[in-house]
Structures are given as C-alpha cells and as structure tokens.
Amino acid sequence: MFSQQIIDWYKLHKRDLPWRNSTDPYKIWLSEIMLQQTRVDQGLGYYLKFIDHYSTVHDLAGATEQQVLNDWQGLGYYSRARNLHATAKHISEQLNGVFPSTYNELLKLKGVGPYTAAAIASFAFNEPKALVDGNVYRVLARYFNIALPIDSTQGKKEFQELADSLIDSKNPATYNQAIMEFGALQCVPANPDCENCVLRDNCQAYSNKTVASRPVKEKKTKVRTRYFYYFIAQEGEFICLKTRTESDIWQHLFEFPLVEKDNQLSDSELIHYCKQQFQQTPVLISPEQKHLLSHQRIMARFIHLSKIPQEWQSLKIKMDAIENHPLPRLIERYYLKIIERKQLIFFEMD
Ligand code: SF4
C-alpha cells in the first residue's frame, strides 16, 4: 500500500533529471557523488559539465587531479572529487572500465558508502537494496511516527530494516527514486503540505500532530570557528598562491598565503604583524568575510601587500594564471571581485 502509493505519486510528479533516464552505472555514480550534501539544482550544472568533459570512466581516469578539482570548483566537499578521480582510475585501470554490479562489490570502491552502493546497485542493476538518505528518514519517521533518533546506532539500524521491508522487490529502482523524490518535493523538512498529501490518511505523524518534531535527532552539530588571515602579495603582474597540503578542508586546492589564528585580530594587530614579519605596512585590509561549511565557520580577512616577501618568492605566479588553479569558493569569490575591479582595492563581499 505505502510503496504503491509512493510509486503512483512519483509517476505523476517526478522531475525529469538526466541521470534518471540512464542505467549506466558511471552516470549514476557521478550523479550520486555530486548530489551528496548538494541540492539538485546546484549539482545539475556540474553533472552536465562532467558528462561533457568526461563522457566515460576512462576519460575521467585520464584527467589530472587538478583538472578534476578545477571542474569541481564551487561544489565544495573536495574530498569527494579526489575520491571520484581515484576510483575512476581504479575502475579504468584495474577493472577494465567495468563497474562492479553488486552492492557488496560496489561498497569496496573508495568514496562509495552504503548509500551510494545501494543507489548504483538498485538504479543500474535492479538489486533490491533500500536507500536511506535524509529524505527517506524524514518520510519514514513521519509516516510511521517513529521517535527513535535517526543519528543513533539503533535508529540507523531500525530505519534501514524498515526501509528494506518496504522496498518493492519487482521495482527497486523506481521505489527508491520515488521515496526520495517524495521527501524532496512533498514531505519537505519545514511546513509540508499535509492537507494535499496522498499519504495523509495513514500518516501517523499527521494524525498525532507530531509532523514538526519528526525526525528526531539526538546530536546537535558542533560548529568550530576558525580565523583565516590571507595575504594577497602582489607586485606588478605577479601574485602569490600556494597549495593546501595539510589533511584539512580544501586539501590540494590553492589559496593565498595564510596565517590561521584561534582568535580575531584587530586592524592594528594585523598592521603590527605585517611590519614584524614582512617589514611593510599593508596597503589594504578587507572587512571580515564569513564563510560557512557544514561543521566550520571561517572568518576570513584579506590583507593586501604591495611587495612580495622574500620567503614567498617561490610562490609567485602571473595573476592571469590563477584561473588555471582550483580554488576554494571563498578565495574564488574574492578573486572574482578583484578581476571585476581590475585592481586590488578594498571592497566588501556580498
Ligand atoms: S501527511 Fe504530511 S507528514 Fe505525512 S507523509 Fe504527507 S507530507 Fe509527510
């Protein structure tokens, strides 16, 4: 009953998304990796770009990591792009370009967890594996009025068991697509339109008036604040750029030389720092820019220097070569403003 109602709803309301018309595991894998933590409207353009640039897994494997990161730029969570590239190489070189065809084999691929393995196994190979993403948790928690926290070990186990018991074994791909789409379009996180919902008559959260409090989560996400001070050292047509090598956010992406502090520095402290470290006074210091990641709040300021310090001479590149380097979104946005103004001047970002 539940499964059939969801599938019937899906047939009437589904969005026409390019990866849905395919059973090619490469395209499904690409779309699933891209859509993790990303909205469909944001991921769609990237998906089309990747299919255009790398139409097969061999094409993706043959690209350099820097090319892949460049194409990924702006999508965030860059470890996904690095894993994508490493896995493409593995499939192209070790498996002759043939994707594993079962859930258990897919799970062995780098960057492929239970959710992505179930997505590829069901969409490409029709294996009856239930998908449980944020949308599915929400629909099940509400329809069955389950108060068990979805981020607890017991909760994850029981929700997966429930999802497995509901899957339509004749149509696993359609059922999985349908319940996720139902969560994305109908049973949305805030203020779902329950009055016009096909599941309303049997929805336990609706009849118990608990829709707003389902699903339950036990842990609050801790957000860490970091203070980044970027130095834009520019002399003539040269500017300094370096790679992030640490095991941290934005690994292998490029950025201006950075000093990170545990606390906020004032203008006078920054001027003092520049005089001490670089024997010069900054030309300009930007206002603080807030950049939010899922577990981090980056507070960044950009300090403009008119001379390249001796210790950064090896980091010099021509300004117009910046575009060939994958940059974190924070840096890219600031740099685009510089280009717009055609000079390095103080400004506030939107
Ligand atoms: S009635 Fe409301 S809470 Fe229940 S499934 Fe429909 S949209 Fe979700």
mmCIF file of N, CA, C and O in Angstrom, residues 11 15 49 87 91 96-97 134 143 148 156 165 197 254 263 283-284 287 290-291 299 307 310-311 324 334 339 343:
data_model
loop_
_atom_site.group_PDB
_atom_site.id
_atom_site.type_symbol
_atom_site.label_atom_id
_atom_site.label_comp_id
_atom_site.label_asym_id
_atom_site.label_seq_id
_atom_site.Cartn_x
_atom_site.Cartn_y
_atom_site.Cartn_z
ATOM 1 N N LYS A 11 5.121 8.789 -10.319
ATOM 2 C CA LYS A 11 4.862 8.796 -11.769
ATOM 3 C C LYS A 11 4.214 10.105 -12.211
ATOM 4 O O LYS A 11 4.421 10.564 -13.326
ATOM 5 N N ARG A 15 10.591 14.835 -11.230
ATOM 6 C CA ARG A 15 11.318 15.791 -12.071
ATOM 7 C C ARG A 15 12.090 15.011 -13.129
ATOM 8 O O ARG A 15 12.520 13.885 -12.880
ATOM 9 N N LYS A 49 28.386 19.256 -16.906
ATOM 10 C CA LYS A 49 29.771 19.605 -17.270
ATOM 11 C C LYS A 49 30.667 18.365 -17.239
ATOM 12 O O LYS A 49 31.466 18.137 -18.153
ATOM 13 N N THR A 87 38.832 6.656 -7.765
ATOM 14 C CA THR A 87 38.000 5.496 -8.092
ATOM 15 C C THR A 87 37.888 5.301 -9.603
ATOM 16 O O THR A 87 37.898 4.166 -10.093
ATOM 17 N N ILE A 91 38.818 1.869 -11.522
ATOM 18 C CA ILE A 91 37.889 1.134 -12.402
ATOM 19 C C ILE A 91 38.463 1.042 -13.818
ATOM 20 O O ILE A 91 38.389 -0.003 -14.477
ATOM 21 N N ASN A 96 39.178 -2.789 -16.018
ATOM 22 C CA ASN A 96 38.916 -2.604 -17.462
ATOM 23 C C ASN A 96 37.699 -1.730 -17.745
ATOM 24 O O ASN A 96 36.984 -1.932 -18.732
ATOM 25 N N GLY A 97 37.436 -0.798 -16.867
ATOM 26 C CA GLY A 97 36.330 0.136 -17.104
ATOM 27 C C GLY A 97 34.963 -0.421 -16.764
ATOM 28 O O GLY A 97 33.953 0.243 -17.003
ATOM 29 N N GLY A 134 18.531 11.436 3.819
ATOM 30 C CA GLY A 134 17.797 12.355 4.692
ATOM 31 C C GLY A 134 16.317 12.413 4.349
ATOM 32 O O GLY A 134 15.456 12.487 5.240
ATOM 33 N N TYR A 143 5.675 9.102 8.546
ATOM 34 C CA TYR A 143 4.560 8.202 8.178
ATOM 35 C C TYR A 143 4.299 7.186 9.301
ATOM 36 O O TYR A 143 3.164 6.883 9.630
ATOM 37 N N LEU A 148 12.506 7.366 17.455
ATOM 38 C CA LEU A 148 13.900 6.924 17.628
ATOM 39 C C LEU A 148 14.828 7.880 16.847
ATOM 40 O O LEU A 148 14.572 8.141 15.672
ATOM 41 N N LYS A 156 19.658 4.099 13.134
ATOM 42 C CA LYS A 156 20.117 3.793 11.768
ATOM 43 C C LYS A 156 19.755 2.358 11.398
ATOM 44 O O LYS A 156 19.304 2.075 10.290
ATOM 45 N N SER A 165 12.204 -3.607 4.447
ATOM 46 C CA SER A 165 10.944 -4.366 4.448
ATOM 47 C C SER A 165 9.899 -3.745 3.518
ATOM 48 O O SER A 165 8.936 -4.389 3.145
ATOM 49 N N CYS A 197 -1.661 15.769 0.671
ATOM 50 C CA CYS A 197 -0.706 14.659 0.571
ATOM 51 C C CYS A 197 -1.456 13.338 0.379
ATOM 52 O O CYS A 197 -2.412 13.058 1.113
ATOM 53 N N PHE A 254 44.197 25.564 -4.106
ATOM 54 C CA PHE A 254 45.170 26.656 -3.989
ATOM 55 C C PHE A 254 44.554 27.828 -3.230
ATOM 56 O O PHE A 254 43.341 28.051 -3.284
ATOM 57 N N ASN A 263 41.940 33.285 17.443
ATOM 58 C CA ASN A 263 41.079 34.401 17.827
ATOM 59 C C ASN A 263 41.146 35.513 16.781
ATOM 60 O O ASN A 263 42.018 35.506 15.907
ATOM 61 N N VAL A 283 48.666 47.530 2.349
ATOM 62 C CA VAL A 283 48.027 48.589 1.567
ATOM 63 C C VAL A 283 46.556 48.677 1.945
ATOM 64 O O VAL A 283 45.994 49.748 2.102
ATOM 65 N N LEU A 284 45.967 47.528 2.086
ATOM 66 C CA LEU A 284 44.535 47.457 2.394
ATOM 67 C C LEU A 284 44.249 46.208 3.220
ATOM 68 O O LEU A 284 44.948 45.208 3.085
ATOM 69 N N PRO A 287 37.283 43.872 5.101
ATOM 70 C CA PRO A 287 36.452 43.533 6.267
ATOM 71 C C PRO A 287 36.403 42.012 6.421
ATOM 72 O O PRO A 287 36.787 41.288 5.507
ATOM 73 N N LYS A 290 32.515 36.111 6.246
ATOM 74 C CA LYS A 290 32.090 34.851 6.877
ATOM 75 C C LYS A 290 31.852 33.797 5.793
ATOM 76 O O LYS A 290 31.180 34.074 4.801
ATOM 77 N N HIS A 291 32.420 32.604 5.990
ATOM 78 C CA HIS A 291 32.222 31.523 5.022
ATOM 79 C C HIS A 291 31.812 30.280 5.812
ATOM 80 O O HIS A 291 32.565 29.796 6.659
ATOM 81 N N MET A 299 36.093 32.722 9.423
ATOM 82 C CA MET A 299 36.069 34.180 9.433
ATOM 83 C C MET A 299 37.375 34.623 8.770
ATOM 84 O O MET A 299 38.447 34.403 9.327
ATOM 85 N N LYS A 307 54.499 44.460 -1.748
ATOM 86 C CA LYS A 307 55.789 43.823 -2.071
ATOM 87 C C LYS A 307 55.697 42.342 -1.707
ATOM 88 O O LYS A 307 55.134 41.993 -0.659
ATOM 89 N N GLN A 310 60.367 37.985 0.786
ATOM 90 C CA GLN A 310 61.415 37.084 0.288
ATOM 91 C C GLN A 310 60.993 35.609 0.385
ATOM 92 O O GLN A 310 61.169 34.827 -0.546
ATOM 93 N N GLU A 311 60.394 35.240 1.529
ATOM 94 C CA GLU A 311 60.070 33.819 1.740
ATOM 95 C C GLU A 311 58.968 33.298 0.819
ATOM 96 O O GLU A 311 58.726 32.104 0.753
ATOM 97 N N ASN A 324 43.697 28.969 -13.743
ATOM 98 C CA ASN A 324 44.018 27.564 -14.038
ATOM 99 C C ASN A 324 44.177 26.736 -12.764
ATOM 100 O O ASN A 324 44.512 25.557 -12.834
ATOM 101 N N TYR A 334 36.479 36.218 -3.775
ATOM 102 C CA TYR A 334 37.264 37.432 -3.546
ATOM 103 C C TYR A 334 38.053 37.776 -4.806
ATOM 104 O O TYR A 334 38.107 38.925 -5.234
ATOM 105 N N ILE A 339 39.136 40.872 -10.109
ATOM 106 C CA ILE A 339 39.118 40.909 -11.575
ATOM 107 C C ILE A 339 38.088 41.927 -12.067
ATOM 108 O O ILE A 339 38.351 42.719 -12.971
ATOM 109 N N GLN A 343 41.694 45.863 -10.322
ATOM 110 C CA GLN A 343 42.779 46.289 -9.460
ATOM 111 C C GLN A 343 42.526 45.757 -8.054
ATOM 112 O O GLN A 343 41.411 45.363 -7.728
#
